[in-house]
Structure formats: structure tokens, C-alpha cells
Short mmCIF file of C-alpha atoms in Angstrom, two decimals:
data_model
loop_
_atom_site.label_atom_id
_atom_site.label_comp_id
_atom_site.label_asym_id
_atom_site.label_seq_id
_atom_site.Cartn_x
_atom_site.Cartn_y
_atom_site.Cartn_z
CA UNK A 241 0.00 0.00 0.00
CA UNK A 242 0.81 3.59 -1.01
CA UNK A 243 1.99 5.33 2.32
CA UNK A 244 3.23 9.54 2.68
CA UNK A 245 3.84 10.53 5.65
CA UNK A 246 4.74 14.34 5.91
CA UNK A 247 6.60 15.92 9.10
CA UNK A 248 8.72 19.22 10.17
CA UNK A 249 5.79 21.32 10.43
CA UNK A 250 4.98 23.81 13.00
CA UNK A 251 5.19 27.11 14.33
CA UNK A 252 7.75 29.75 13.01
CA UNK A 253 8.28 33.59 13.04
CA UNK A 254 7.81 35.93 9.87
CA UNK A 255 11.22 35.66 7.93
CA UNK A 256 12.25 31.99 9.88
CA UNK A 257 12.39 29.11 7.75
CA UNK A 258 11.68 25.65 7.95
CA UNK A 259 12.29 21.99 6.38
CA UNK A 260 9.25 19.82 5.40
CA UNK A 261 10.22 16.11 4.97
CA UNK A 262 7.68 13.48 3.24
CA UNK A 263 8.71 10.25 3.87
CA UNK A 264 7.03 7.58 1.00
CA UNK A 265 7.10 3.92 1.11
CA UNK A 266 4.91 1.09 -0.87
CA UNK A 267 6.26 2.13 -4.56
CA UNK A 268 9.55 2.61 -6.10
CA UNK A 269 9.67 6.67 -5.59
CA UNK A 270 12.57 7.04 -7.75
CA UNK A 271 10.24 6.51 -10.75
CA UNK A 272 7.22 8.97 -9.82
CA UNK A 273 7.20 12.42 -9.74
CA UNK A 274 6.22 14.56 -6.63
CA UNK A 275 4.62 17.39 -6.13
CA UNK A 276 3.74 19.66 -2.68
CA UNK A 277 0.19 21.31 -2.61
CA UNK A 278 -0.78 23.57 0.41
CA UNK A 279 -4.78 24.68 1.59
CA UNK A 280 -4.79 27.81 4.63
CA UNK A 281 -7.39 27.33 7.07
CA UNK A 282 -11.08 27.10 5.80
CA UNK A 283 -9.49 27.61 2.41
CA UNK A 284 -8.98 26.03 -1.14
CA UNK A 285 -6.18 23.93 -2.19
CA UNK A 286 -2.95 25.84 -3.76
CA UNK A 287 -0.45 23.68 -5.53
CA UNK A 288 3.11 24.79 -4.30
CA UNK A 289 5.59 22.56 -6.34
CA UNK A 290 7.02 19.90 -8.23
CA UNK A 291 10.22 18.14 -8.95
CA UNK A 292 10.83 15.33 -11.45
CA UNK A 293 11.88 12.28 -11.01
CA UNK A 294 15.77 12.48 -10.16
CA UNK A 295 15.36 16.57 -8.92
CA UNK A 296 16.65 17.75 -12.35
CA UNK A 297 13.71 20.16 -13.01
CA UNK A 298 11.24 21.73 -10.89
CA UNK A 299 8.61 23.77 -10.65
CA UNK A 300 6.87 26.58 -8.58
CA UNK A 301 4.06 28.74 -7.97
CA UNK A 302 4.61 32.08 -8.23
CA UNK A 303 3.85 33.20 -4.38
CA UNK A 304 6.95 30.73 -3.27
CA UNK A 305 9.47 30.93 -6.12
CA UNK A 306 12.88 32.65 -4.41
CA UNK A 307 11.91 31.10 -1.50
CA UNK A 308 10.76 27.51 -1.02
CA UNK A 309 13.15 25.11 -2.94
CA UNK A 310 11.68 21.58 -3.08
CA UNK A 311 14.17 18.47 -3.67
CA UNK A 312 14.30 14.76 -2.93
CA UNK A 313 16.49 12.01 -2.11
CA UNK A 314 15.93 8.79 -3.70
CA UNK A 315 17.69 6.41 -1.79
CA UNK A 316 16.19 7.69 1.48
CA UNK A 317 12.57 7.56 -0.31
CA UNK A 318 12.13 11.24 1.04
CA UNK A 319 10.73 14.41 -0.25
CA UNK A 320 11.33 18.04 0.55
CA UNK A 321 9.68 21.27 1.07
CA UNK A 322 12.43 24.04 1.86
CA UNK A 323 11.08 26.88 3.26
CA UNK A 324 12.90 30.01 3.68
CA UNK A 325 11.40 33.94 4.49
CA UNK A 326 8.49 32.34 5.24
CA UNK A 327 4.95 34.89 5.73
CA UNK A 328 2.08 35.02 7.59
CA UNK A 329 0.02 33.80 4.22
CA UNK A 330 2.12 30.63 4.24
CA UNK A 331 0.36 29.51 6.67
CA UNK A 332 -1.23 26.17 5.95
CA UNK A 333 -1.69 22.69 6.00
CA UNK A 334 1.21 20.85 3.61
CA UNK A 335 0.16 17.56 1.60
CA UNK A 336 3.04 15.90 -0.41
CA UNK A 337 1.44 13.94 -3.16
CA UNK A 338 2.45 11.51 -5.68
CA UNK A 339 2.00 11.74 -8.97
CA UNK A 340 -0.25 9.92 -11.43
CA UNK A 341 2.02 8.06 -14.04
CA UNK A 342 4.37 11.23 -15.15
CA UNK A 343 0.39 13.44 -15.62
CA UNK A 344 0.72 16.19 -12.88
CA UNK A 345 -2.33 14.60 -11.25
CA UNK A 346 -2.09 13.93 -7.73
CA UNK A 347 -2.79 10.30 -6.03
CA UNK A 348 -2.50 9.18 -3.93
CA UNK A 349 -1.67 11.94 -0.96
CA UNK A 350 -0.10 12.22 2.54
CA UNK A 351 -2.08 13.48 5.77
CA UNK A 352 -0.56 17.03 5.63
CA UNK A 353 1.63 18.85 7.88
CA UNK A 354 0.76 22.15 9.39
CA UNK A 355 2.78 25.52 9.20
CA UNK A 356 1.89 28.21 11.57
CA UNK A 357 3.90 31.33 10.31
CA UNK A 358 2.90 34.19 13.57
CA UNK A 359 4.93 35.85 15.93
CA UNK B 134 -2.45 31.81 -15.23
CA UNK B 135 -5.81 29.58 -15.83
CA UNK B 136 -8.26 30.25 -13.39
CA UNK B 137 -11.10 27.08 -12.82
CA UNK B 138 -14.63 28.29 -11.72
CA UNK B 139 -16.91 25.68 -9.75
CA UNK B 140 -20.81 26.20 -9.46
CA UNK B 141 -22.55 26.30 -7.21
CA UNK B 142 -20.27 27.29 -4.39
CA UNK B 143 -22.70 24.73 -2.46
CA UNK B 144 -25.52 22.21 -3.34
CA UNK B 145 -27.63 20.60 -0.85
CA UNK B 146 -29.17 17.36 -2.03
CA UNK B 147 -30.27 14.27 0.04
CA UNK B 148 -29.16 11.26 -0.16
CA UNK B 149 -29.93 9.15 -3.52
CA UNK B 150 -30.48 12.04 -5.64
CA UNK B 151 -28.19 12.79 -8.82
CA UNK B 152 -25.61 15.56 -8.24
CA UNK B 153 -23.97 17.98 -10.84
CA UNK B 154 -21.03 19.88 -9.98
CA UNK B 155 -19.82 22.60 -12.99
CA UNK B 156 -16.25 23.43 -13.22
CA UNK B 157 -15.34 26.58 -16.22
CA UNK B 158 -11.61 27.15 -17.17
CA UNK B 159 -10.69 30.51 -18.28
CA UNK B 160 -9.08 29.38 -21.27
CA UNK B 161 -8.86 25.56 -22.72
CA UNK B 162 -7.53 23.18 -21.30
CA UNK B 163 -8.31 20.26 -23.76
CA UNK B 164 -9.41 17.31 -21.62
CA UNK B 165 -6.69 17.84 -19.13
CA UNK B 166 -8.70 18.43 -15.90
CA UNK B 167 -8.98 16.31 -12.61
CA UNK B 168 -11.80 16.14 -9.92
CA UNK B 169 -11.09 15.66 -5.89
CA UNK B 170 -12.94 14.95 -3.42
CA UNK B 171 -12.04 16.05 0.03
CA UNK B 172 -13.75 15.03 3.38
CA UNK B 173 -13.35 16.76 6.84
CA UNK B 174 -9.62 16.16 8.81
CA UNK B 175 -9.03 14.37 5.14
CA UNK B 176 -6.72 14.62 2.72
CA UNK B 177 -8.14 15.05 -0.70
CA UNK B 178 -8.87 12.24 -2.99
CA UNK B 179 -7.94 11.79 -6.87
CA UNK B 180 -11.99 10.89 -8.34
CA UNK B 181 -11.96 11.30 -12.18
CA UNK B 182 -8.72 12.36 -14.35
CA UNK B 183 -8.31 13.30 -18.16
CA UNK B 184 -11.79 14.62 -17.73
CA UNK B 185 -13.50 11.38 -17.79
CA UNK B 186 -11.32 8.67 -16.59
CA UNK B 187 -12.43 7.43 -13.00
CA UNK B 188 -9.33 6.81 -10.58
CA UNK B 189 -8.82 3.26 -9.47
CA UNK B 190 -11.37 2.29 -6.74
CA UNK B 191 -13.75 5.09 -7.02
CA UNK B 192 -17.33 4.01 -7.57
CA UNK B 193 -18.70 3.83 -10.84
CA UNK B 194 -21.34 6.64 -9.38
CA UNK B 195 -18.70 9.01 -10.29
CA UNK B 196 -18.46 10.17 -13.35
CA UNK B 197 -17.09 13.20 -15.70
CA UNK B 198 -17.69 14.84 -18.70
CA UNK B 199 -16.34 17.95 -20.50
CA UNK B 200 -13.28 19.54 -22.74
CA UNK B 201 -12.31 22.41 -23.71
CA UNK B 202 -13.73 25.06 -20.94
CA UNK B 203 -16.42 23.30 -19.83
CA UNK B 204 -16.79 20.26 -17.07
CA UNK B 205 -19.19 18.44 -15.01
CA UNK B 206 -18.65 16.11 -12.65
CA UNK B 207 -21.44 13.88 -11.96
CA UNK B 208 -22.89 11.62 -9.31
CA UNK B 209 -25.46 9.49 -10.08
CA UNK B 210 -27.19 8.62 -6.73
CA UNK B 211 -25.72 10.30 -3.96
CA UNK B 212 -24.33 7.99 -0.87
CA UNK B 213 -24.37 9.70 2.89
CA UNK B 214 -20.11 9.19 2.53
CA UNK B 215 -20.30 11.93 -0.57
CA UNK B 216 -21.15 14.75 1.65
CA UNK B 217 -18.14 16.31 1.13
CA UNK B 218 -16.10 19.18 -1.08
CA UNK B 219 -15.00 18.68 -4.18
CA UNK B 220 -12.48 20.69 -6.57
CA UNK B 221 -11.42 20.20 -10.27
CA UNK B 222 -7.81 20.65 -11.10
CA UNK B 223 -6.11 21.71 -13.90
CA UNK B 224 -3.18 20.28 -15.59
CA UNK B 225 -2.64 21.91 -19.12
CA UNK B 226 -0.06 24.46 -18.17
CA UNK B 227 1.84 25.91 -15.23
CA UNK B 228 1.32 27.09 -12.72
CA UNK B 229 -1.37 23.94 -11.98
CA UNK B 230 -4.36 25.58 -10.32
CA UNK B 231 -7.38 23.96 -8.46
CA UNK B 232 -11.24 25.58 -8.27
CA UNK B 233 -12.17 27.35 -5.24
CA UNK B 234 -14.45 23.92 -4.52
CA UNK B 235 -18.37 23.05 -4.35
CA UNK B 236 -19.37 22.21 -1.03
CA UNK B 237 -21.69 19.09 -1.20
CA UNK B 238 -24.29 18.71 1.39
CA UNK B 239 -27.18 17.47 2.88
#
């Protein structure tokens, strides 16, 4: 079975940064690619990122390019979410979340982490 | 940027009626949308894909339609476990962007 288990979340101060790890297991994750998708409280979902399968090209959304840098280790079967300068509006839950056969559709995902970015 | 429109913003239906949930793209986006469906405390779900292609183990209740700039997402007698939200995603170009969601309830 398909299992993503994000962690590193919490709380942080405007401008601190943190490191979110998503740990996969129950399919080769060398061979998918992975992406990071964020929803704030009572809100929609955002997609954040994605990296290919051996980290050679990535992508971002506009309101974290600069500052989030999202990579992965194969041999550890990890994913993850660098976050740096991070702002009150980053504040959200975090799902990692495979992707569907090289299609930028998402399945299956993690639980989510949450980010809490207040002073 | 191509920016997905559900409607309605909520529909309240009881249980083993037929639901219709409307997602517009600003622009085309061929057949390359997604629907999710998301339940309280839950991480979202992958439904339909490429439109009309239902993800493996979702009920054949589900089902999707559409290209283009128009899709519906469909389900054909509504279960008390489909009370839930659901968004459409799109995949044709970056950045990928998601509805703002239909709330389904009862």
C-alpha cells in the first residue's frame, strides 16, 4: 500500500524558515514524480511545487518561487519542502502527493503537515 | 495563469439524488482536468482524471464529462459518505491551479 507521511511542520516567526520532509514507502519513488500542494485554514487547495523524477527540473508557484526550494532524495525515499522567508500567508496545512504516471495529477496523498507562520 | 470556476459554491441534495457539480476554465484546457474529493480532517482524494477517466477504486457513481472550458462532474445517486467538497484541477499548463471547490451537502 501507497503510504506519505509528511513531518517538520509547526510554528515559526515571519522571515524563519523551515524543512518539510515526506517520507514515502509502498512504490519505487525514484520513478514517480512529486509534487507539494498547500490549503490555509477554511481555504482552497494551492499547488506549491514539483520536482521530477531524479530533482533535475522543478517547478513553482509564483507566491513561493525565491523562497521555497523543493528536492528529494531517492535512496532515502524522502521528499522536501524548503522553506525560507516564510509569511504570515504561508500559513497552511502541507500535503506531499504523488504523482499519477508522469500526468501532474495527484494520487494518492499524505495526511498534511501544518505551518503556523505568527509571531 | 488559468483560473477554474466551480458552481454552485454549495448544493444541498439528500441522499440518492443525482448531483452535478460545474467546473469553467478561463481558457482551454483540452481534456486535461482532474476532480477531488475532500472530506473533513481528510486529505483530498484523486476521483476522475483526463476529464473522464475514473481513478482506481472510485465508484462507478462518479463520473465526468467535458473539454475544452467546460466540465461536469457527476454523481449518479448520492451515498451519505459523498457529503463532502469537491475541486477540479487543472493540468494543461503551469502554474497547476485547483477551483475554489463546491461544497456538497445534505
Amino acid at each position: 500500500e501507497v503510504h506519505l507521511v509528511e513531518s517538520g511542520g509547526g510554528l515559526v516567526q515571519p522571515g524563519g524558515s523551515l524543512r518539510l520532509s515526506c517520507a514515502a514507502s509502498g512504490f519505487t519513488f525514484s520513478s514517480h514524480w512529486m509534487h507539494w500542494v498547500r490549503q490555509a485554514p477554511g481555504k482552497g487547495l494551492v499547488w506549491v511545487s514539483h520536482i521530477n523524477t531524479d530533482g533535475s527540473s522543478t517547478n513553482y508557484a509564483d507566491s513561493v518561487k525565491g523562497r521555497f526550494t523543493i528536492s528529494r532524495d531517492n535512496a532515502k525515499n524522502t521528499l522536501y519542502l524548503q522553506m525560507n522567508s516564510l509569511r504570515a500567508e504561508d500559513t497552511a496545512v502541507y500535503y506531499c502527493a504523488r504523482d499519477l504516471k508522469v500526468t501532474n495529477w495527484f494520487d494518492p496523498w499524505g495526511q498534511g503537515t501544518l505551518v503556523t507562520v505568527s509571531s | 495563469e488559468i483560473v477554474l470556476t466551480q458552481s454552485p459554491a454549495t448544493l444541498s441534495l439528500s441522499p440518492g439524488e443525482r448531483a452535478t457539480l460545474s467546473c469553467r476554465a478561463s481558457q482551454s484546457v483540452s481534456w486535461y482536468l482532474a476532480w477531488y474529493q475532500q472530506k473533513p480532517a481528510q486529505a483530498p482524494r484523486l476521483l476522475i482524471y483526463d476529464a473522464s477517466n475514473r481513478a482506481a477504486g472510485i465508484p462507478a457513481r462518479f463520473s465526468g464529462s467535458g473539454s475544452g472550458t467546460d466540465f461536469t462532474l457527476t454523481i449518479s445517486s448520492l451515498e451519505p459518505e459523498d457529503f463532502a467538497v469537491y475541486y477540479c484541477q487543472q493540468r494543461r499548463s503551469w502554474p497547476l491551479t485547483f477551483g475554489q471547490g463546491t461544497r456538497l451537502e445534505i
